[in-house]
């Protein structure tokens, strides 16, 4: 197959809203077979149901033919719990989309570098965590169990940051770790383009370009709510109607997930030491209360 990115099979690790969306655009737009793994079988079932719903909606709106939907769905295979990361042994690229937790990602990338082929790209969909730190957790040269060599381990790691909802948002932010090779970057970029995305490149700074700009904005809105400057509805309405934002900042925070917003803000604050990134107490308390936003029914707003 003569394709610029050379991705003949993709592994997606994590089937939450991001992982599922990535599997969807890869299968439908890039037409690449996808192996999907999540340690929660319940999450996989939920994700696949949502994918079926999205494909059916695209067919009913005449955006795609029935046969295209069927072919896309058939391209997605679930990796069994027994196989886990071993199921990614032969893929050309893995995109990790688990929660924003550095030790978890380090453990995953260490395992992936041992299990995957040495030339497979290992991409993270992290929203803010250092790709350089993630790359450093891969197993170094000579110590890999995969094909006896981990030579290119860190050089094949890259940040591939999709936006939610992945099928709709047009951007992928590409982040190069200090160790990332030019070839890895070029292939990752070509793959994102094949998924129908425009690409921007950011240095590996906390939050990259996107969240280093977005999170202080969201946090400021939460602090204004905390101070009682305006109601949540009026804060959101101001930005929606006054600035033409599709969602107000509080609505957007609920949409992204308040736990995710907090994790990103903590990474920004710890990574820079700059107090402008310090998460608001209200956000911390809401996450303490397990009010995560749209994903579990309650955040700034309620989602029955
Ligand atoms: N998954 C897939 N598709 C979805 C979706 C979802 N969760 N939610 C909505 N859509 C689709 C709809 O199916 C619809 O598609 P069609 O045009 O084919 O019918 C389309 O999006 C528009 O949806 P609606 O008409 O229902 O609603 P809307 O016009 O209000 O748009 C929205 C919904 C696209 C989400 C819009 O409100 C929006 O753009 N919001 C801002 C989203 C945003 O900023 N995302 C980035 C968050 S930051 C991030 O992700 C990165 C990070 O690191 C934190």
Coordinates of N, CA and C in Angstrom, one line a residue, residues 9 12 24 30 36-37 58 105 111 116 118 125 135 138 156 169 171 173-174 188-189 200 208 212 221 234 245 260 269:
X9 N -1.8 -0.7 9.9 CA -2.6 -1.1 11.1 C -2.3 -0.1 12.2
X12 N -5.1 1.5 19.1 CA -5.6 2.6 19.9 C -5.8 2.0 21.3
X24 N -12.4 6.0 15.3 CA -13.5 6.4 14.3 C -12.9 7.1 13.1
X30 N -9.2 7.6 7.3 CA -7.9 7.1 6.8 C -8.0 5.7 6.3
X36 N -8.4 -2.0 18.9 CA -8.8 -1.2 20.0 C -8.6 -2.0 21.3
X37 N -7.9 -1.4 22.3 CA -7.8 -2.0 23.6 C -8.1 -1.1 24.7
X58 N -24.2 9.5 10.3 CA -23.6 9.9 9.1 C -24.3 9.4 7.9
X105 N 1.1 6.6 32.1 CA 1.6 6.7 30.7 C 3.0 6.2 30.6
X111 N 5.9 -0.6 28.4 CA 5.4 -1.9 27.9 C 5.3 -1.9 26.4
X116 N 5.9 -3.7 21.0 CA 5.7 -3.3 19.6 C 6.9 -3.5 18.7
X118 N 10.1 -2.5 16.6 CA 11.0 -1.3 16.8 C 10.7 -0.1 15.9
X125 N -1.9 10.9 23.0 CA -2.9 11.9 22.8 C -2.9 12.8 24.1
X135 N 8.6 9.8 26.4 CA 9.6 9.1 25.5 C 10.7 8.5 26.4
X138 N 10.5 4.8 27.6 CA 10.6 3.6 26.7 C 11.9 2.9 27.1
X156 N 10.9 7.2 18.3 CA 9.6 7.0 17.7 C 8.4 7.5 18.5
X169 N -13.8 18.1 15.3 CA -12.8 19.1 15.4 C -11.7 18.9 14.3
X171 N -8.6 20.0 14.1 CA -7.2 20.1 14.4 C -6.6 18.9 15.0
X173 N -2.8 18.6 17.0 CA -1.6 19.3 17.4 C -0.5 18.3 17.6
X174 N 0.6 18.5 16.9 CA 1.7 17.6 16.8 C 2.8 18.1 17.8
X188 N 3.7 10.8 11.4 CA 2.5 11.1 12.3 C 1.7 12.2 11.7
X189 N 2.4 13.2 11.1 CA 1.7 14.3 10.4 C 0.8 13.8 9.2
X200 N -1.0 21.5 13.4 CA -0.1 22.5 13.9 C 1.0 21.8 14.7
X208 N 1.3 22.5 25.9 CA 1.5 22.8 24.5 C 0.9 24.2 24.1
X212 N -2.2 25.6 27.1 CA -1.5 26.6 27.8 C -2.3 27.9 27.6
X221 N -12.7 31.7 34.3 CA -14.2 31.7 34.3 C -14.7 31.1 35.6
X234 N -24.7 33.3 32.7 CA -24.3 34.6 32.1 C -22.8 34.6 31.7
X245 N -18.2 32.1 20.6 CA -17.6 30.8 20.9 C -18.7 29.8 20.9
X260 N -10.3 16.1 33.9 CA -9.2 16.3 32.9 C -8.7 17.8 33.0
X269 N 0.7 24.1 36.2 CA 1.1 24.8 37.4 C 2.5 24.2 37.8

